[in-house]
Tab-separated table of C-alpha atoms and ligand atoms in Angstrom:
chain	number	residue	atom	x	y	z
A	1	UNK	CA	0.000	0.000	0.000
A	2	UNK	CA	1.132	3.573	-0.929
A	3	UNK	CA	2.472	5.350	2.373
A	4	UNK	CA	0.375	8.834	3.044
A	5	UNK	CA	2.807	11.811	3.185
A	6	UNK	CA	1.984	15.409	4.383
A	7	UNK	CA	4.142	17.500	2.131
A	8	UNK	CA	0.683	19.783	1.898
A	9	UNK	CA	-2.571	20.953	3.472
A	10	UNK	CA	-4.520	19.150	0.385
A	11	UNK	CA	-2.656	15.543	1.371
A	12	UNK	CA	-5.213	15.395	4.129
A	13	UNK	CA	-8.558	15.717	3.230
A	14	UNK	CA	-10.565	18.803	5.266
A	15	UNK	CA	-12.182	15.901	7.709
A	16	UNK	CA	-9.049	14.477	8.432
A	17	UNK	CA	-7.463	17.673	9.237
A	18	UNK	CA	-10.320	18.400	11.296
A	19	UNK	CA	-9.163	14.424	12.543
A	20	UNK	CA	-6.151	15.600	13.449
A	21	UNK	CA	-6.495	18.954	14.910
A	22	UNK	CA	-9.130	16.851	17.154
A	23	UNK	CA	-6.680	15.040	18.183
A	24	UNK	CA	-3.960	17.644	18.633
A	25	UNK	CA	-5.986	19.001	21.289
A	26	UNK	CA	-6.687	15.412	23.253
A	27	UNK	CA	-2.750	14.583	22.864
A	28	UNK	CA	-2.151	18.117	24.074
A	29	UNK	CA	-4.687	17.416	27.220
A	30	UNK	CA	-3.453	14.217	28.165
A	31	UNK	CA	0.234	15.718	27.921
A	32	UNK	CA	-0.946	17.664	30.369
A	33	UNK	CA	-2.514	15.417	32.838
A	34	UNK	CA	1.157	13.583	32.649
A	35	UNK	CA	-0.577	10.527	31.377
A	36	UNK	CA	1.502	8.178	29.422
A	37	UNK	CA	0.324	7.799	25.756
A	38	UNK	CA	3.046	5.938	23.903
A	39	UNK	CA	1.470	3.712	20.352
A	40	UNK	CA	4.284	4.243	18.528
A	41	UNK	CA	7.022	1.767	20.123
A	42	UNK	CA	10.062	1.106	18.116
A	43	UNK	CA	8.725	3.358	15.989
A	44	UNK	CA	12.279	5.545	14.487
A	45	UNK	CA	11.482	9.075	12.948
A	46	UNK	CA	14.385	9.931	10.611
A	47	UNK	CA	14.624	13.971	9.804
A	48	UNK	CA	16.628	15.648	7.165
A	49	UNK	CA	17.387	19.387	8.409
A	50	UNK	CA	19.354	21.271	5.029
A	51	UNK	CA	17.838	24.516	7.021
A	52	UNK	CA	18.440	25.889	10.779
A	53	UNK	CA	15.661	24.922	13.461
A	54	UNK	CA	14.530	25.255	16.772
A	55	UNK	CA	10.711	24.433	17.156
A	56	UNK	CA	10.741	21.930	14.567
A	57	UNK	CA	13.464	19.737	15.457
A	58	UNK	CA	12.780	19.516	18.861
A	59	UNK	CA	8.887	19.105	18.953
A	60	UNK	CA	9.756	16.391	16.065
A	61	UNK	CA	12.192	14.612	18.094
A	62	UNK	CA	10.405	15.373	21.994
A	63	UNK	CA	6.992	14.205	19.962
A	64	UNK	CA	8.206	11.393	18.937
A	65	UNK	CA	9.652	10.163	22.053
A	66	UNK	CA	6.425	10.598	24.168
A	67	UNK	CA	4.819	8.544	21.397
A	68	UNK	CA	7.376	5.612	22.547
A	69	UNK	CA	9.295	5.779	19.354
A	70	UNK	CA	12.263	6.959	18.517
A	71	UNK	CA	14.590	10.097	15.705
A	72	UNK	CA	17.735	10.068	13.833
A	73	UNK	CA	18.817	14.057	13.264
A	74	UNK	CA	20.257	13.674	10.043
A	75	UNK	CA	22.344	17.623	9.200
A	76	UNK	CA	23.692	17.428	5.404
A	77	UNK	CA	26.885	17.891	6.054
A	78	UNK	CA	26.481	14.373	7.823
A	79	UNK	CA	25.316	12.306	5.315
A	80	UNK	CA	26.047	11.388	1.611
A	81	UNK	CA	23.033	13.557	0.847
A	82	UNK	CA	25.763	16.510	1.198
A	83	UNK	CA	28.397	15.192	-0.610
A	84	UNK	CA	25.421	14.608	-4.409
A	85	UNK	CA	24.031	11.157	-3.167
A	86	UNK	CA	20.709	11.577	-5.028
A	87	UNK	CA	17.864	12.559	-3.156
A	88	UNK	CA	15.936	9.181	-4.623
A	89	UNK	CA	18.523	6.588	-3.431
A	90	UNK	CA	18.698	8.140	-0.063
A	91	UNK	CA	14.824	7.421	-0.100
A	92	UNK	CA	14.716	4.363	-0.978
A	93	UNK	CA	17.546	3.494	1.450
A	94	UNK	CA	16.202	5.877	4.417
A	95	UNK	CA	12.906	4.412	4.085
A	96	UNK	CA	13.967	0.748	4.361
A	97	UNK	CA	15.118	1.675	7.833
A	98	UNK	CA	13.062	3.867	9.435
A	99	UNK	CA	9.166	4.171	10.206
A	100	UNK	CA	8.749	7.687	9.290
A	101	UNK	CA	10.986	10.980	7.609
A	102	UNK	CA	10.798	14.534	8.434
A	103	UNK	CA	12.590	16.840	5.862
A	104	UNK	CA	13.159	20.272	6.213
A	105	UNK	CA	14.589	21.687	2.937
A	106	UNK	CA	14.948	24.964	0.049
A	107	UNK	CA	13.122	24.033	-3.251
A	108	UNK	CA	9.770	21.651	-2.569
A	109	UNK	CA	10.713	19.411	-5.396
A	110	UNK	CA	13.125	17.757	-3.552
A	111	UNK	CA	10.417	16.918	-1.016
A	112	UNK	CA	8.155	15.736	-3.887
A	113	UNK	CA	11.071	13.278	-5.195
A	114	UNK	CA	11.924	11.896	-2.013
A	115	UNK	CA	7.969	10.736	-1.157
A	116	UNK	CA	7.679	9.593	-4.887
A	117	UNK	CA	10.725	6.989	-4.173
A	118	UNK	CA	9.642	6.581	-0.250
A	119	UNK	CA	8.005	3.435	1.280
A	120	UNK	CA	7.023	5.251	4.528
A	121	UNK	CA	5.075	8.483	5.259
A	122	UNK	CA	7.062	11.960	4.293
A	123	UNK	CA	6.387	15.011	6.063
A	124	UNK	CA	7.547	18.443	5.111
A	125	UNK	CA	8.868	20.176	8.205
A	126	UNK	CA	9.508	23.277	5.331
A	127	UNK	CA	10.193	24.246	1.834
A	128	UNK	CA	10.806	27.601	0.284
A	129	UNK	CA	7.565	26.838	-0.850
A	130	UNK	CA	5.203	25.833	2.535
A	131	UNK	CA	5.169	25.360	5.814
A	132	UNK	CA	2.177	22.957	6.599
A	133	UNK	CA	2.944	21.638	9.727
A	134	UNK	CA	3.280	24.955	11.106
A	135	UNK	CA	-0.304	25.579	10.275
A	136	UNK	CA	-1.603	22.585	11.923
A	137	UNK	CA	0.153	24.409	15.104
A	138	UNK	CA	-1.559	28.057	14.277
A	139	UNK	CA	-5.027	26.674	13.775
A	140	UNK	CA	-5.303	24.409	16.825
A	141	UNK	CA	-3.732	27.578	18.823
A	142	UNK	CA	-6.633	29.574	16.607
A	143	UNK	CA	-9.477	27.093	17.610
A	144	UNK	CA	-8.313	26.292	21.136
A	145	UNK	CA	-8.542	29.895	21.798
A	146	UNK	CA	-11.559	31.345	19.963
A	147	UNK	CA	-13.534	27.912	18.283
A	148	UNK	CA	-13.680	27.306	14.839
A	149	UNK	CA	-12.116	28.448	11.850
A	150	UNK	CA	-14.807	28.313	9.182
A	151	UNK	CA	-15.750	31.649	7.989
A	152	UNK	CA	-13.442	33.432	9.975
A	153	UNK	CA	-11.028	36.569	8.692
A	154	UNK	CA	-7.298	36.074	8.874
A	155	UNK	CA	-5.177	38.893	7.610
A	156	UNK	CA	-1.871	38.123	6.655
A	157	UNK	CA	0.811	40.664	6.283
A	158	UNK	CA	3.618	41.152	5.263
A	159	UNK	CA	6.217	38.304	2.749
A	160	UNK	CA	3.999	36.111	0.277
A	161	UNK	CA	6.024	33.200	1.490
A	162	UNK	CA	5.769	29.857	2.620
A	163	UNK	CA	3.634	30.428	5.533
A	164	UNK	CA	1.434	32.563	3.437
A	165	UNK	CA	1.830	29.635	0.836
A	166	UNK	CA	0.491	27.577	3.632
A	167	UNK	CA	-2.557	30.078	5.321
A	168	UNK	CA	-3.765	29.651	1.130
A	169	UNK	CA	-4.086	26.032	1.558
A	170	UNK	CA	-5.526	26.158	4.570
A	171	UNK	CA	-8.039	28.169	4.030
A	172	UNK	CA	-8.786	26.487	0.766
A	173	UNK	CA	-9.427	23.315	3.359
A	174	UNK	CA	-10.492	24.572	6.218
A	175	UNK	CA	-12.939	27.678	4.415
A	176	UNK	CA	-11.779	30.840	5.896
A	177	UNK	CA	-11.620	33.753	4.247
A	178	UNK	CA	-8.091	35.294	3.878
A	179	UNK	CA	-6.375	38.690	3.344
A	180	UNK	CA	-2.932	39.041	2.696
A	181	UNK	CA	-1.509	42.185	2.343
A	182	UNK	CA	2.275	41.965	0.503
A	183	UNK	CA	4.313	44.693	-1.386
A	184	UNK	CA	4.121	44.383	-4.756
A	185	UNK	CA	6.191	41.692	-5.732
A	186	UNK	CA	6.516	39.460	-2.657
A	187	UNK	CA	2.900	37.837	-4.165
A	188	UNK	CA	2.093	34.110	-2.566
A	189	UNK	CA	2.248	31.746	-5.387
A	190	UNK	CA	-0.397	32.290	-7.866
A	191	UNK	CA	-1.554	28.866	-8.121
A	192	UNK	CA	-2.803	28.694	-4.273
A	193	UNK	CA	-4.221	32.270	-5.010
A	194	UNK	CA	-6.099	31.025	-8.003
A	195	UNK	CA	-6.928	28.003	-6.350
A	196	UNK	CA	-8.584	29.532	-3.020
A	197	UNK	CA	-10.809	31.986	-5.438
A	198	UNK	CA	-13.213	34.198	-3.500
A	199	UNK	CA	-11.753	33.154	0.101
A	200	UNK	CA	-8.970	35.197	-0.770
A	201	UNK	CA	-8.595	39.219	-1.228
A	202	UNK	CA	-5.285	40.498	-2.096
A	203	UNK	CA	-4.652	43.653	-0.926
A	204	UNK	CA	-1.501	46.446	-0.549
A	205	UNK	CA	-2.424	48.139	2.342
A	206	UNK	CA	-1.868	46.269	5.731
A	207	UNK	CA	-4.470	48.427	7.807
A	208	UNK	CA	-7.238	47.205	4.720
A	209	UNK	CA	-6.337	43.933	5.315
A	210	UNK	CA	-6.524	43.745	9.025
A	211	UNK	CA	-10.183	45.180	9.292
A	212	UNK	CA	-12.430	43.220	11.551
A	213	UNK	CA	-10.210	40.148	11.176
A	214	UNK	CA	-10.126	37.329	13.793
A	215	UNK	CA	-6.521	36.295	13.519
A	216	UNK	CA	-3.525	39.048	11.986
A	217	UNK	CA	-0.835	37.133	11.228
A	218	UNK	CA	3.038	37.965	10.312
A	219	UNK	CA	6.984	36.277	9.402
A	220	UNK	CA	9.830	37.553	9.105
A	221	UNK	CA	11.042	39.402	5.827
A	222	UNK	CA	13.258	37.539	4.928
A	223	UNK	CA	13.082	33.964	5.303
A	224	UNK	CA	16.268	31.493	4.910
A	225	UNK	CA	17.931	31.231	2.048
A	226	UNK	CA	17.272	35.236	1.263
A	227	UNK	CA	19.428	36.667	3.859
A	228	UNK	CA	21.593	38.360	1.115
A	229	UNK	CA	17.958	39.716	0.135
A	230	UNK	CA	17.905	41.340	3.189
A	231	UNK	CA	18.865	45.253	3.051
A	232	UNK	CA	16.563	45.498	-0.062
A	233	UNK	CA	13.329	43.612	1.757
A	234	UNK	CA	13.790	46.043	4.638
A	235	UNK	CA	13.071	48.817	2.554
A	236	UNK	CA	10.590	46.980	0.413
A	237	UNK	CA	8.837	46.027	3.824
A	238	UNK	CA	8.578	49.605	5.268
A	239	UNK	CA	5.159	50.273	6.127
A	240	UNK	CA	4.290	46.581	6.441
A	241	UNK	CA	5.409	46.290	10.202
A	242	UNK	CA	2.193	44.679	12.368
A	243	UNK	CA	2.021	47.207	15.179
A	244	UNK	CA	-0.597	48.462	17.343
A	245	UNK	CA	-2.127	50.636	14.497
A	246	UNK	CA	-2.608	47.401	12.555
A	247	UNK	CA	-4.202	45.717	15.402
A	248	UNK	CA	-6.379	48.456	16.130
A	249	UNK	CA	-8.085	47.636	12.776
A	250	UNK	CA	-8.841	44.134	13.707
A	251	UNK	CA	-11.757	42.954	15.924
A	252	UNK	CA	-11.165	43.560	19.740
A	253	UNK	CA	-10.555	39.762	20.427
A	254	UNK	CA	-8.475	39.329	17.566
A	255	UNK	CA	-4.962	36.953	18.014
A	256	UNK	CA	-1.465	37.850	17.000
A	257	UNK	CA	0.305	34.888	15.294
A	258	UNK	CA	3.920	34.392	14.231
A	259	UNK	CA	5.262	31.000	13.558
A	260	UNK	CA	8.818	32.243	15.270
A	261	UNK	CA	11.650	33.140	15.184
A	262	UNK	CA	10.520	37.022	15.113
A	263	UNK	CA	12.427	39.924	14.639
A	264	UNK	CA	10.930	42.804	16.953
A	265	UNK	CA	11.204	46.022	15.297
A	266	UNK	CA	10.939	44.604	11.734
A	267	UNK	CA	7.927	42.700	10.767
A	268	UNK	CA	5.955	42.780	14.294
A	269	UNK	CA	6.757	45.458	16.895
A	270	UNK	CA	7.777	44.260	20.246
A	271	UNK	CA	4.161	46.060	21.637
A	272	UNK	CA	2.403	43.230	19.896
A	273	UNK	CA	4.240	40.069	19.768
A	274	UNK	CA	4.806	40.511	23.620
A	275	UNK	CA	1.353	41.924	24.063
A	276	UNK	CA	-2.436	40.652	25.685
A	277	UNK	CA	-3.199	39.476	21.788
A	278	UNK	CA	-0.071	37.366	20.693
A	279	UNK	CA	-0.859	33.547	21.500
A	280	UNK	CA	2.773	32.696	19.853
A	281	UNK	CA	4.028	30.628	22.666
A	282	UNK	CA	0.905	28.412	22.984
A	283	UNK	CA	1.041	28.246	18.882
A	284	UNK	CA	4.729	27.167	19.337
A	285	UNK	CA	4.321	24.808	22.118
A	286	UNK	CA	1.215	23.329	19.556
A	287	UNK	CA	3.689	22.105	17.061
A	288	UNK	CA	4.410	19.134	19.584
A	289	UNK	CA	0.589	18.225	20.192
A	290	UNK	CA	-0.161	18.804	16.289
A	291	UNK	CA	3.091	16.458	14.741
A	292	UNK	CA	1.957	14.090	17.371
A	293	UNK	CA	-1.212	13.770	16.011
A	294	UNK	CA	0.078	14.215	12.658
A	295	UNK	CA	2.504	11.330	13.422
A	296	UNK	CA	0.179	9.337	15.114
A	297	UNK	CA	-2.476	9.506	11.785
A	298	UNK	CA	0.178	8.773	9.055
A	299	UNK	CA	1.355	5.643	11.230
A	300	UNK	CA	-1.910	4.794	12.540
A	301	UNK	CA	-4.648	5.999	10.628
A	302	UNK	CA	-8.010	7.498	12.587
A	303	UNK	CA	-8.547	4.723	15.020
A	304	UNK	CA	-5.016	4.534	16.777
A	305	UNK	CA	-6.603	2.365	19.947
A	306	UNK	CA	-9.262	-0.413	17.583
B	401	CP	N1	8.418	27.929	13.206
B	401	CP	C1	9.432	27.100	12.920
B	401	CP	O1	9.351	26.249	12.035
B	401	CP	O2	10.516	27.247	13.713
B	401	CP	P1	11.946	26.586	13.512
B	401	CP	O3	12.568	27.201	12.287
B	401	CP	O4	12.692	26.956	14.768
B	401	CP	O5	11.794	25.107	13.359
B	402	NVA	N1	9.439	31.946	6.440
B	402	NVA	C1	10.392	31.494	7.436
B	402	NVA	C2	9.759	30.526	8.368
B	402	NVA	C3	10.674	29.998	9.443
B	402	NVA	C4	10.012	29.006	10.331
B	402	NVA	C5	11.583	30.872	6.731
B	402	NVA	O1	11.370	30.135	5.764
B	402	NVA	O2	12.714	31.144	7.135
């Protein structure tokens, strides 16, 4: 049988994200309650990291060990994979080892070719194209906080990037409307734009975009890989900042969300990321509960305990 991957929103259908994020929040509960929850023994996670991380690697790797299993950090400069092995023979050898892989890497194709040559689930822990695991994390934050999703207003602001790739798809599967405010030419890819039709308005001006919406969120300008970008996006960016102004627009109980790390004083002033509105620490510490469930479905399917 052909392993399910999660390189993107639309690899799950909407009820099994709505699965998932379900579950998210009962792993997340139970974590809590210190109860022991552990269906993945001998399990062995194997990630690929060609970018930095923080949040990722370690609610991967953390996840994975309260699930009873066990992850190989695999850096680049480690393996063959850094020295041309191609991307398909590390696959097919990789997944004739381990339970699951985790890769975390620039262009998405290389994602795409390792889960075509892959006998076990893939996940994309990012691409320069998406980030979907990170939006499993900022909608269960979104929902444990303020209920569902559907029909809701995000605005985002700021870089069309990967996690703006990513709000696209999920509002395409989750039905929210979106508004995503970008200087011109930092557009999210027009594909997703095309594909999410009337859920999405794409506007210039950031204040526009964050009227009356439920959720305003931000990244930084420049993401990896476009650090040598960087003097030119600062100026490009000016006037794109989410500040208090910004959040004034939005509804009174809107949330703040950045996926982390932030730079205060560029894209997100220090007044809001650190303010009553930002929910960025629960959204970070909901990566763990949301790969665990993510981890748990790809391995285990909807009915972990029949
Ligand atoms: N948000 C996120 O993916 O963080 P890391 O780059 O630290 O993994
Ligand atoms: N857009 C950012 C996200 C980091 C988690 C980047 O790609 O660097």
């Amino acid at each position: 049988m052909k392993p399910r991957h999660f390189l993107s929103l639309f690899d799950l259908t909407p009820a099994e994200l709505q699965h998932v994020l379900r579950r998210a929040a009962e792993l997340k509960a139970l974590h809590r309650r210190g109860e022991r929850y552990a269906p993945l023994p001998q399990k062995v996670l194997g990630m690929i990291f060609e970018k930095a991380s923080t949040r990722t690697r370690i609610s991967f790797e953390a996840g994975m060990a309260q699930l009873g299993g066990s992850s190989i950090f695999l850096a680049p400069h480690d393996t063959q994979l850094g020295r041309g092995e191609p991307i398909e023979d590390t696959a097919r050898v990789l997944s004739s080892m381990v339970d699951i892989v985790m890769i975390r890497t620039f262009g998405h194709t290389k994602v795409e070719r390792f889960a075509a040559c892959s006998t076990v689930p893939v996940v994309n822990g990012l691409t320069d194209y998406n980030h979907p695991c990170q939006l499993l994390a900022d909608i269960q934050t979104f929902i444990e906080q303020r209920g569902d999703i559907r029909g809701r207003t995000v605005a985002w602001i700021g870089d069309g990037n990967n996690m703006c790739n990513s709000y696209l798809e999920a509002a395409c599967q989750l039905d929210f409307g979106l508004r995503i405010a970008t200087p011109p030419g930092y557009e999210p890819d027009a594909k997703l734009l095309e594909r999410a039709g009337a859920r999405v308005e794409l506007l210039r001006d950031p204040l526009a975009a964050a009227r009356d919406a439920d959720l305003v969120a931000t990244d930084v300008w420049a993401s990896m890989g476009r650090e040598e970008e960087q003097q030119r996006r600062f100026q490009d960016f000016a006037g794109y900042q989410v500040d208090a102004g910004v959040m004034a627009q939005a509804r009174p109980d809107a949330l703040f969300l950045h996926c982390l790390p932030a730079h205060r004083g560029e894209e997100v002033s220090a007044e809001v990321i650190d303010g009553p509105q930002s929910r960025v620490w629960d959204e970070a510490e909901n990566r763990l509960h949301a790969q665990k469930a993510l981890m748990e479905f790809l391995l285990l399917g909807e009915k972990p305990g029949a």
